[in-house]
Coordinates of C-alpha atoms in Angstrom, one line a residue:
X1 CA 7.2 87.5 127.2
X2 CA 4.7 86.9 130.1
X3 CA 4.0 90.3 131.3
X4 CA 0.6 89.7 132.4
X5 CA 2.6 87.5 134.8
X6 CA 5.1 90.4 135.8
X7 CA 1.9 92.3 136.4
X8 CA 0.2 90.2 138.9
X9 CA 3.5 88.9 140.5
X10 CA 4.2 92.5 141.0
X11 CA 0.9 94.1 142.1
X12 CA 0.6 90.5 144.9
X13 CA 4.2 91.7 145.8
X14 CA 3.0 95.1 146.4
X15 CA 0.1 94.4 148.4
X16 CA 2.1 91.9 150.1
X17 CA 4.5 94.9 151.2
X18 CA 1.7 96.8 152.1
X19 CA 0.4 94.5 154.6
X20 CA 3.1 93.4 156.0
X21 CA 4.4 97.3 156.3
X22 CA 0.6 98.0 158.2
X23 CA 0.7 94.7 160.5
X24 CA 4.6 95.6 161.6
X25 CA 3.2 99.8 162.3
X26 CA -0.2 98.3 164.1
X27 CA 1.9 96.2 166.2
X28 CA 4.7 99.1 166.9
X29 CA 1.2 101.4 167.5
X30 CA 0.2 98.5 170.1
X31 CA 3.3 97.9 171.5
X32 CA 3.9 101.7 172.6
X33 CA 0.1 102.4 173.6
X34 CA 0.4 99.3 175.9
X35 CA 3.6 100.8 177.2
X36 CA 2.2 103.7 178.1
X37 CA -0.9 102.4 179.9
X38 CA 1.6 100.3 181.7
X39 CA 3.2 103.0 183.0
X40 CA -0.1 105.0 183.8
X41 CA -1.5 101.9 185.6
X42 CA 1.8 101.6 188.0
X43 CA 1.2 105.4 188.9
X44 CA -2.0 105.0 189.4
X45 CA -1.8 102.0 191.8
X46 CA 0.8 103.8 193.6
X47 CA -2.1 107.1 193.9
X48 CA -4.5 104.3 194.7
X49 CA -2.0 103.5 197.7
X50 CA -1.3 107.0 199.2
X51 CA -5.2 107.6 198.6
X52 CA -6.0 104.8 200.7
X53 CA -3.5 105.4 203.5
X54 CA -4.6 109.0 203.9
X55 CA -8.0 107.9 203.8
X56 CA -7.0 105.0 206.7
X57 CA -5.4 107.1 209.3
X58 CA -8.5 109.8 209.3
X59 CA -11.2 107.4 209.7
X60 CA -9.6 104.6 212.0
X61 CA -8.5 107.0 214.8
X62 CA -5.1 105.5 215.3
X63 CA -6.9 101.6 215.6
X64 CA -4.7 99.3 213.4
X65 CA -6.5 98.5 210.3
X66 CA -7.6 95.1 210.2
X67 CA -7.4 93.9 206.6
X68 CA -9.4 90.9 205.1
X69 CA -7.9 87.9 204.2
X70 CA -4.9 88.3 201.6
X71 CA -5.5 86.6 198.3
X72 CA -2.2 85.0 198.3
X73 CA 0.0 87.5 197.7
X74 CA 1.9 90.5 198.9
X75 CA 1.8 92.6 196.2
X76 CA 0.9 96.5 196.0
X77 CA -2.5 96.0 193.9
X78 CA -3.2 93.8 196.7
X79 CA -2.9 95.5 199.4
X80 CA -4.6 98.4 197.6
X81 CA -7.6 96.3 197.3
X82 CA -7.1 94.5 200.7
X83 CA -7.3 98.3 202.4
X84 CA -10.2 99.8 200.4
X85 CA -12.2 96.6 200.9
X86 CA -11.9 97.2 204.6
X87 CA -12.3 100.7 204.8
X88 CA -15.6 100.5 202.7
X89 CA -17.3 97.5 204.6
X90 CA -15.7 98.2 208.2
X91 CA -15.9 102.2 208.4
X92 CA -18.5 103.0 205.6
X93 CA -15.3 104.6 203.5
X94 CA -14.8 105.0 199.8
X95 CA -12.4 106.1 197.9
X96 CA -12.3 109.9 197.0
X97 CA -11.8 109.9 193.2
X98 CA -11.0 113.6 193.5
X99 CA -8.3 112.5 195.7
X100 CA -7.0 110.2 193.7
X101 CA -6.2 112.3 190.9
X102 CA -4.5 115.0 192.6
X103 CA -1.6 111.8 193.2
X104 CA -2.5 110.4 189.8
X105 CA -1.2 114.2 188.6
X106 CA 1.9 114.8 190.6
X107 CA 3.2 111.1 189.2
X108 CA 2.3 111.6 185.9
X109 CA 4.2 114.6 185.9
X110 CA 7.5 113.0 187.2
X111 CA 6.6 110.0 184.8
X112 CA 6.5 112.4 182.0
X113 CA 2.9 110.9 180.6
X114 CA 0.7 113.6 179.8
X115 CA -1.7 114.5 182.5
X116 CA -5.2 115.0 181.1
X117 CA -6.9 111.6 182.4
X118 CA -9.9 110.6 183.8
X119 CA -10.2 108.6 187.2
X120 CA -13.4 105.6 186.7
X121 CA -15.1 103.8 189.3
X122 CA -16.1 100.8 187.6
X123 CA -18.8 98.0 188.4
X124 CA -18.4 94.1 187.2
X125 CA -21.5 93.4 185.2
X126 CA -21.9 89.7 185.7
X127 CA -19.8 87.0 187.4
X128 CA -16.5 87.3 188.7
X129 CA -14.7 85.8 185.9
X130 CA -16.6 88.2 183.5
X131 CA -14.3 91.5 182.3
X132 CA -17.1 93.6 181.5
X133 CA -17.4 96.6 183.2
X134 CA -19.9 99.6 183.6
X135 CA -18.3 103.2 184.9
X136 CA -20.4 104.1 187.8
X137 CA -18.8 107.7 188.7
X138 CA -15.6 109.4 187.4
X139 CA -13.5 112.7 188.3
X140 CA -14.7 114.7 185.2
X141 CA -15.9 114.4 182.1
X142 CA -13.5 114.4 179.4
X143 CA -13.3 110.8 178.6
X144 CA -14.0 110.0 175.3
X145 CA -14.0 106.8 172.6
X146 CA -10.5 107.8 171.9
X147 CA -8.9 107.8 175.0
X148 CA -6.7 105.0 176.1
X149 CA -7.8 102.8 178.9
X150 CA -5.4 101.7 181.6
X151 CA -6.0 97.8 183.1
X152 CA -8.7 98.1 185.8
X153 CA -7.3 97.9 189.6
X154 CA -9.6 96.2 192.3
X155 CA -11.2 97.8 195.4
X156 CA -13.4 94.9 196.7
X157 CA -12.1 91.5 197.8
X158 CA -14.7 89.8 195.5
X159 CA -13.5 91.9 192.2
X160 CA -17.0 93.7 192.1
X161 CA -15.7 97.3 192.0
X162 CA -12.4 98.5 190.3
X163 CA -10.6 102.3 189.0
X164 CA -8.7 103.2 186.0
X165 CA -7.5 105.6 184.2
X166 CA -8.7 107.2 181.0
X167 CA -5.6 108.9 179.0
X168 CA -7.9 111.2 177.3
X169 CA -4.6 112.7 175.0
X170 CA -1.8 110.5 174.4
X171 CA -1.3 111.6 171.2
X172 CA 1.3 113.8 171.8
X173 CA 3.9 111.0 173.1
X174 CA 2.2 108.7 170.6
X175 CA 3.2 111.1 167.7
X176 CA 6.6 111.7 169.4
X177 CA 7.4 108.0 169.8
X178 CA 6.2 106.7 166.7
X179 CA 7.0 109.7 164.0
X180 CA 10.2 108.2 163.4
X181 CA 8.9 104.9 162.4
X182 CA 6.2 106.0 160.5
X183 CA 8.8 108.7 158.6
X184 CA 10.7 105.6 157.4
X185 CA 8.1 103.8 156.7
X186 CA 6.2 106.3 154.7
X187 CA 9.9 106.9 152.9
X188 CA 10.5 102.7 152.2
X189 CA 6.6 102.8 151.0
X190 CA 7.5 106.1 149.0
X191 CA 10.7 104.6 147.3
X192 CA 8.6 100.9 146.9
X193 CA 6.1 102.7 144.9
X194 CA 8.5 104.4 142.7
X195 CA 10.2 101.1 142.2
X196 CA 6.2 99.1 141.6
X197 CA 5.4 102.1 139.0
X198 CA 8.5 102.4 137.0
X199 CA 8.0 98.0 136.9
X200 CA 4.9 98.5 135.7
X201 CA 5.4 101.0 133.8
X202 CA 8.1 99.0 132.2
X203 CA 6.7 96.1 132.0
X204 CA 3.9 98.1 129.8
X205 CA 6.2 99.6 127.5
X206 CA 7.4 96.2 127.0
X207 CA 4.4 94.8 125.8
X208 CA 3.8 98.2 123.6
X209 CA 7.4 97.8 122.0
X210 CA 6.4 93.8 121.6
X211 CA 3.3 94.9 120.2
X212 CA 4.8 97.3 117.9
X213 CA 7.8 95.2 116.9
X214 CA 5.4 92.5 115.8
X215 CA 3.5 95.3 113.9
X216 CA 6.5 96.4 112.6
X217 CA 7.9 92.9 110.7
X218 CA 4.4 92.7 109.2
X219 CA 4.3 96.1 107.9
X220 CA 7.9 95.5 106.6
X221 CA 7.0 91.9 104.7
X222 CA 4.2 93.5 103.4
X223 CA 5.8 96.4 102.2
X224 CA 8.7 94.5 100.7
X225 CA 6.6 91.6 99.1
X226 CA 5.6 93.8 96.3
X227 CA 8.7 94.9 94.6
X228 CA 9.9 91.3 95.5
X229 CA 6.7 89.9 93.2
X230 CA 7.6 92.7 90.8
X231 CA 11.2 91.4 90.5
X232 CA 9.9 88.1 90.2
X233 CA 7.5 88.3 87.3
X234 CA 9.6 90.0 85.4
X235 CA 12.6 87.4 85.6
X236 CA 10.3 84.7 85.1
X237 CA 8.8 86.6 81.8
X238 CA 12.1 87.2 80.8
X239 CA 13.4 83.8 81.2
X240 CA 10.8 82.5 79.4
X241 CA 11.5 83.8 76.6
X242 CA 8.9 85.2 75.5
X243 CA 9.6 89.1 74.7
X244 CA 13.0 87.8 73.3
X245 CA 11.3 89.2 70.2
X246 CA 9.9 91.9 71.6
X247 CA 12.8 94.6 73.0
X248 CA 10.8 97.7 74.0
X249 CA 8.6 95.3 76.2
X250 CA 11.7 93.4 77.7
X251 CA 13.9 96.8 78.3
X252 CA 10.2 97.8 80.5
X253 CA 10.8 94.5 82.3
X254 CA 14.0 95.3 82.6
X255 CA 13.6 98.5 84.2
X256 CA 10.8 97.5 86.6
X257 CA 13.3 94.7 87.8
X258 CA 16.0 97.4 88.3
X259 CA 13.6 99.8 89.9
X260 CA 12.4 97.6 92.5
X261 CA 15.9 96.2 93.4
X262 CA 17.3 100.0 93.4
X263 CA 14.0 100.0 96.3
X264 CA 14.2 97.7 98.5
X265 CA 18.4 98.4 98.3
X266 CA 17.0 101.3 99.8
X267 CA 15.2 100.4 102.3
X268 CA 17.8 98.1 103.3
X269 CA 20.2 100.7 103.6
X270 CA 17.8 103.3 105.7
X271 CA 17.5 100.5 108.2
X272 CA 21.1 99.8 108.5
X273 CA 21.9 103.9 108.4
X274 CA 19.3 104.1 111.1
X275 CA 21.5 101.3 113.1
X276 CA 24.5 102.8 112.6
X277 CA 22.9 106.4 114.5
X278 CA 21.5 104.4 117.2
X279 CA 24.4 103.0 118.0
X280 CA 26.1 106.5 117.8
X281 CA 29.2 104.6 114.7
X282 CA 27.8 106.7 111.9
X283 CA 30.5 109.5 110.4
X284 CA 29.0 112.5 109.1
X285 CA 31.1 114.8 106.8
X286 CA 29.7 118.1 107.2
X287 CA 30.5 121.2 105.6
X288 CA 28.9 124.4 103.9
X289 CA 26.6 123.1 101.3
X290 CA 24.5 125.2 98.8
X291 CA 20.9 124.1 99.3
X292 CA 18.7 125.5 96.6
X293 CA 20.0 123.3 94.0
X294 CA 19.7 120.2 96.0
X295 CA 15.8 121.1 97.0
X296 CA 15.1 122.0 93.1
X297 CA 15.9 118.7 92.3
X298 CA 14.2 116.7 94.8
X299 CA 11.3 118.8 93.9
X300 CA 11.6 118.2 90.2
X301 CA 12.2 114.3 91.3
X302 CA 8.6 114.3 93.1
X303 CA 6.6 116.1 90.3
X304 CA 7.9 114.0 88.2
X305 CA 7.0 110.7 90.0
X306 CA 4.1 112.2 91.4
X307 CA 0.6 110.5 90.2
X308 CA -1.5 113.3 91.1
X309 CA -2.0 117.2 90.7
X310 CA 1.0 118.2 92.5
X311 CA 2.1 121.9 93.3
X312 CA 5.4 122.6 95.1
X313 CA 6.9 126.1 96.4
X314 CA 9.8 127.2 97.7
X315 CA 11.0 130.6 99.6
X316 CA 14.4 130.1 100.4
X317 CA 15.8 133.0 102.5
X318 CA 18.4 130.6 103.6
X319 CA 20.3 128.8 101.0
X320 CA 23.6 127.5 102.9
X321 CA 23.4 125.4 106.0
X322 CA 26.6 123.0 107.6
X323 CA 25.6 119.7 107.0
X324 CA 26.2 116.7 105.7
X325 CA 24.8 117.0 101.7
X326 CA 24.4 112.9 101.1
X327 CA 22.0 112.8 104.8
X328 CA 20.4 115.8 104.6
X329 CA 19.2 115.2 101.1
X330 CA 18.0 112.3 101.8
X331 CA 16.0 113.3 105.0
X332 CA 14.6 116.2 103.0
X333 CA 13.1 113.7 100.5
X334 CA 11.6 112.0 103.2
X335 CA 9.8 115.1 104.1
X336 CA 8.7 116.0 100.6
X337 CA 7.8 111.9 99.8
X338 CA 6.2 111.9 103.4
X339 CA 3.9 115.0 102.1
X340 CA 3.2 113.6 98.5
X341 CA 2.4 110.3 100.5
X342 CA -0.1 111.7 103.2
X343 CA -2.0 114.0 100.3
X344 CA -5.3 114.5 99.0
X345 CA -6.3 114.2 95.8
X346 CA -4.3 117.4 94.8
X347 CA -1.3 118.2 96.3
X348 CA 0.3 121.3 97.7
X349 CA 3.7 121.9 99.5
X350 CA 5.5 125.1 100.4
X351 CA 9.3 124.6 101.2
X352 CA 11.0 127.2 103.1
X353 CA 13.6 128.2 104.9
X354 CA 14.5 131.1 107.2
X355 CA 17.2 132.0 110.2
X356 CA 17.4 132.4 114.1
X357 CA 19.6 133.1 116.2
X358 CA 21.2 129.8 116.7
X359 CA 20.2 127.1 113.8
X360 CA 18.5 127.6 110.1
X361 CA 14.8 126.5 109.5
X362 CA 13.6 124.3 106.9
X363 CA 9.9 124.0 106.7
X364 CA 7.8 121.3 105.0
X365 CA 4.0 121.9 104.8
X366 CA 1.8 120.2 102.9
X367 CA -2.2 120.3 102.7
X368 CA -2.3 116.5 103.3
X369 CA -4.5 114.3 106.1
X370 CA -2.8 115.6 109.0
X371 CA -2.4 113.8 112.2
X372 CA -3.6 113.3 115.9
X373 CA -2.2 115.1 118.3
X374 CA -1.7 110.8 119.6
X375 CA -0.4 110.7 116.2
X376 CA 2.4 113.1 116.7
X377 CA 3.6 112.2 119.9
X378 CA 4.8 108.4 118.5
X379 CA 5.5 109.7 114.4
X380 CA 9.2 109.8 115.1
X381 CA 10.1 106.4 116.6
X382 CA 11.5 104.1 115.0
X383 CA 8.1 101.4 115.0
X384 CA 5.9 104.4 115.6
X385 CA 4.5 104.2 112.0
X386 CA 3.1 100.6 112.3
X387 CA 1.2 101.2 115.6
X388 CA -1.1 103.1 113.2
X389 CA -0.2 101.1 109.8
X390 CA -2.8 99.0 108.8
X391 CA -5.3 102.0 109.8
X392 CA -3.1 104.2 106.7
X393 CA -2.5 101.1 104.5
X394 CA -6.4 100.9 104.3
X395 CA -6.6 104.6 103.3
X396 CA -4.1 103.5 100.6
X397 CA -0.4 104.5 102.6
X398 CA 2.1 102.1 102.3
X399 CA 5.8 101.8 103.6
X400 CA 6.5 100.5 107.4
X401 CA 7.3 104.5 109.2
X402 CA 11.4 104.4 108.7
X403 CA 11.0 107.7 107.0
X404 CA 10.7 110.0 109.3
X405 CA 12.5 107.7 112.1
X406 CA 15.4 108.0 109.4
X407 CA 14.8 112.4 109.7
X408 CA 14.8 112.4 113.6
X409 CA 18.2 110.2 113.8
X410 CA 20.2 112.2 111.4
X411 CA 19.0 115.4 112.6
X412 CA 20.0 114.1 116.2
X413 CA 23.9 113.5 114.6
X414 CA 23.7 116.9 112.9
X415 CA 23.5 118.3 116.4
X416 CA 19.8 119.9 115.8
X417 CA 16.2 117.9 116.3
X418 CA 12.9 118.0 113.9
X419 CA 9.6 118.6 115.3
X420 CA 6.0 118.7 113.6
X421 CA 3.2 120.6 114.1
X422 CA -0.5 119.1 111.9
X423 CA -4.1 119.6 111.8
X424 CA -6.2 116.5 111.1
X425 CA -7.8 116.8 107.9
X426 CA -6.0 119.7 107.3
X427 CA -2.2 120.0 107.2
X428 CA 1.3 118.8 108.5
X429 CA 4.3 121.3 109.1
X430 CA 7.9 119.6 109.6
X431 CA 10.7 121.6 110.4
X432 CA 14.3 120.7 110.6
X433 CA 16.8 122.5 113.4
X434 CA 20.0 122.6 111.8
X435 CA 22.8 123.9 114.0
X436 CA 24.7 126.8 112.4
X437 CA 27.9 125.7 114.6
X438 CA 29.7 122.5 114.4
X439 CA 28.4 119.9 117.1
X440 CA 29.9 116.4 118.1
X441 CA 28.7 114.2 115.4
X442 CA 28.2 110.6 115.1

C-alpha cells in the first residue's frame, strides 16, 4: 500500500484546489472592482461635461466656443477634453474641482455607487505615451492607498493634464456583491478540508493498521513457534524410541505434547470466537449463573499454575449475574492470566464484585507493571497488544494481545463494555459492565 503516495497526491490536490479556488475569487474581486470604476468613470465624464458647459457659458459671454481640432472622434471624453483644452488656453479657465464633485455626487447617488470619492487633477510625468501620473490638486483629502482608482479622463489636447476619481470606500458594495461567492467558497473550501483530513487521516490509520497487522503475524509466529517446537521434540523423542523403556519420562512427554496442542487449540479458537463477534454470528446462551464457584476455580487454576508468590482475594457482594457461563469464564481468566502475566516478582489480586443501578461490577486489580495512559487507549483492539509487543516480550511477556481483545468483544455481545483504569509501575484495575437486563445478543 503506497500511502506516502496517497499523501502527496492528496496534499498537491489540495493545494491545487486552493489555488485554483484563490485565482477564480481574485479574478471575481477584479472583475467587480473594475465594474465599479467603470461605472464611476462614466459619471464622472458626464460631471466633467456639465462642469465644463457651466464653466463655458460664464466665461465666453454668449461667443460660440471655438474648440481645437477633434482627435478623430465624437465621443463624450472627447469633447470633454476638446472644451476644457479651450477654455484653459483661450479664456485662462480651469476646471473647478469643487464643481465637479457636487455633479460627481448627485450621479453617484442615482447610480447607487457609494459617494465618498475624491476628485484628482493629475499631471503626465514624462512623454505622452508614458501612464505615470503625479496628483497636482484634489477636492479633499481622504484619499488613501486603499481606495479604488477610476481610469484618468483628459483635459488638455496633448494628454498632459487629466481627473479621476478616488472611491475612497467601496467596500460596502464590494462586501455586498461578493459575500455570496466568498460564502460558497469558504463552504466548498470548508467541506474540501473535511474531505482532505478524514483522507489523510485515513490514509494514516491505514498505515497504523498495516503496521500493526504486520506486528501482529510476527507476534503470533513467535508466540506459537514454541509449543509447536515443544510438540515437536517430544514426538521425535518418542518416536525414537528411546524412553520406550522408560514410562514416567514418556507419559511427561506425553503430557507436554497434549498441553501444548490443548494451547495453541486455544488460541485458535479465541481468534475464530473473536471472528465470529466481529461479524456479529456468535450465539450467546445467557442465563442466571452462580459466580463464586466459577471465580474459586479459576483462582485455584492460576495459584496453581502460577510460578511465583501469588496472593489472590475475593469480596463478592454479588454472586449472580445473566450471562453466558462458557464466555464469561473465559474472559474472567483472561483478566486474572492478564494480571499474573503483567506482575512483579510477587503477585497480588483482589477480585470483586459489587452492584449499581443498572449492571453488576467485577473488578480485577492487580499490583502489576501498569500501563500508559498511550497504553490504555489501544489495550483493547484487536492488534493493540503487538504495537507495544516486542517492548513486553523483552521484559519477559509473551502472547500476541487477543486476551483482552477477546474480554472487550464478548462483553460488547453481553450488552455491557469493560474499561481499565492503571498506574505505571503501580497497578491495573479492569472492570466488567455486565447488564442486569437481557440485551440483543450476538
Amino acid at each position: 500500500m503506497h500511502t506516502g503516495k496517497y499523501k502527496y497526491v492528496s496534499i498537491v490536490s489540495a493545494i491545487a484546489v486552493l489555488l485554483l479556488l484563490g485565482l477564480y475569487m481574485w479574478m471575481t474581486y477584479r472583475s467587480v472592482t473594475k465594474d465599479i470604476t467603470e461605472r464611476a468613470d462614466n459619471q464622472l465624464t458626464w460631471a466633467m461635461f456639465y462642469e465644463s458647459y457651466s464653466r463655458a457659458e460664464n466665461v465666453t459671454e454668449n461667443d460660440t466656443l471655438s474648440l481645437p481640432e477633434t482627435r478623430g472622434n465624437l465621443s463624450l471624453a472627447s469633447s470633454v477634453e476638446g472644451m476644457n483644452d479651450a477654455l484653459s488656453r483661450k479664456y485662462h479657465s480651469e476646471i473647478s474641482l469643487d464643481t465637479v464633485a457636487l455633479y460627481v455626487d448627485s450621479l453617484l447617488s442615482v447610480a447607487r455607487i457609494n459617494r465618498d470619492v475624491t476628485v484628482q487633477e493629475l499631471r503626465r510625468e514624462g512623454g505622452k505615451d508614458r501612464e505615470d501620473f503625479k496628483v497636482v490638486r484634489q477636492n479633499n483629502d481622504r484619499s488613501t492607498s486603499w481606495s479604488l482608482l477610476t481610469k484618468p479622463i483628459s483635459i488638455r489636447r496633448d494628454q498632459s493634464r487629466a481627473i479621476r476619481l478616488a472611491l475612497n470606500n467601496p467596500y460596502p458594495e464590494l462586501g455586498r456583491r461578493l459575500s455570496p461567492l466568498f460564502l460558497i467558497s469558504a463552504i466548498i473550501l470548508g467541506f474540501f478540508a473535511i474531505i482532505i483530513i478524514q483522507l489523510l487521516r485515513f490514509i494514516t490509520e491505514q498505515e497504523q493498521i498495516a503496521e500493526l497487522r504486520n506486528d501482529f503475524s510476527y507476534a503470533m509466529v513467535h508466540d506459537m513457534k514454541s509449543p509447536l517446537s515443544s510438540i515437536i521434540m517430544g514426538a521425535h523423542f518418542l518416536h525414537s524410541g528411546k524412553v520406550d523403556d522408560k514410562p514416567q519420562i514418556k507419559e511427561k512427554y506425553y503430557s507436554i505434547i497434549e498441553e501444548e496442542a490443548e494451547h495453541l487449540l486455544a488460541l485458535v479458537n479465541k481468534l475464530l470466537t473473536i471472528s465470529k463477534l466481529e461479524n456479529k454470528k456468535l450465539i450467546l446462551n445467557k442465563w442466571d449463573i452462580h459466580i463464586e464457584p466459577i471465580i474459586n476455580d479459576l483462582v485455584e487454576k492460576a495459584k496453581a499454575k502460577a510460578t511465583k508468590p501469588i496472593e489472590i482475594t475475593t469480596r463478592l457482594e454479588v454472586k449472580n449475574v445473566l450471562a453466558d457461563e462458557q464466555y464469561m469464564t473465559e474472559a474472567i481468566a483472561n483478566l486474572i492470566d492478564n494480571a499474573i502475566k503483567y506482575s512483579k516478582d510477587e503477585i497480588k489480586i483482589e477480585i470483586k464484585t459489587f452492584d449499581t443501578d443498572k449492571n453488576v461490577l467485577l473488578k480485577v486489580r492487580d499490583n502489576g507493571i501498569g500501563m500508559t495512559k498511550e497504553e490504555q487507549q489501544v489495550i483493547f483492539d484487536k492488534f493493540g497488544r503487538a504495537a507495544i509487543h516486542e517492548k513486553n516480550r523483552k521484559g519477559g511477556v509473551s502472547g500476541f494481545g487477543l486476551g483482552l481483545n477477546y474480554v472487550d468483544q464478548v462483553m460488547q455481545a453481553h450488552g455491557g463494555k469493560v474499561t481499565v483504569s492503571s498506574e505505571k509501575d503501580k497497578y491495573s484495575e479492569f472492570t466488567l459492565y455486565i447488564p442486569k437486563t437481557t440485551h440483543q445478543t450476538h
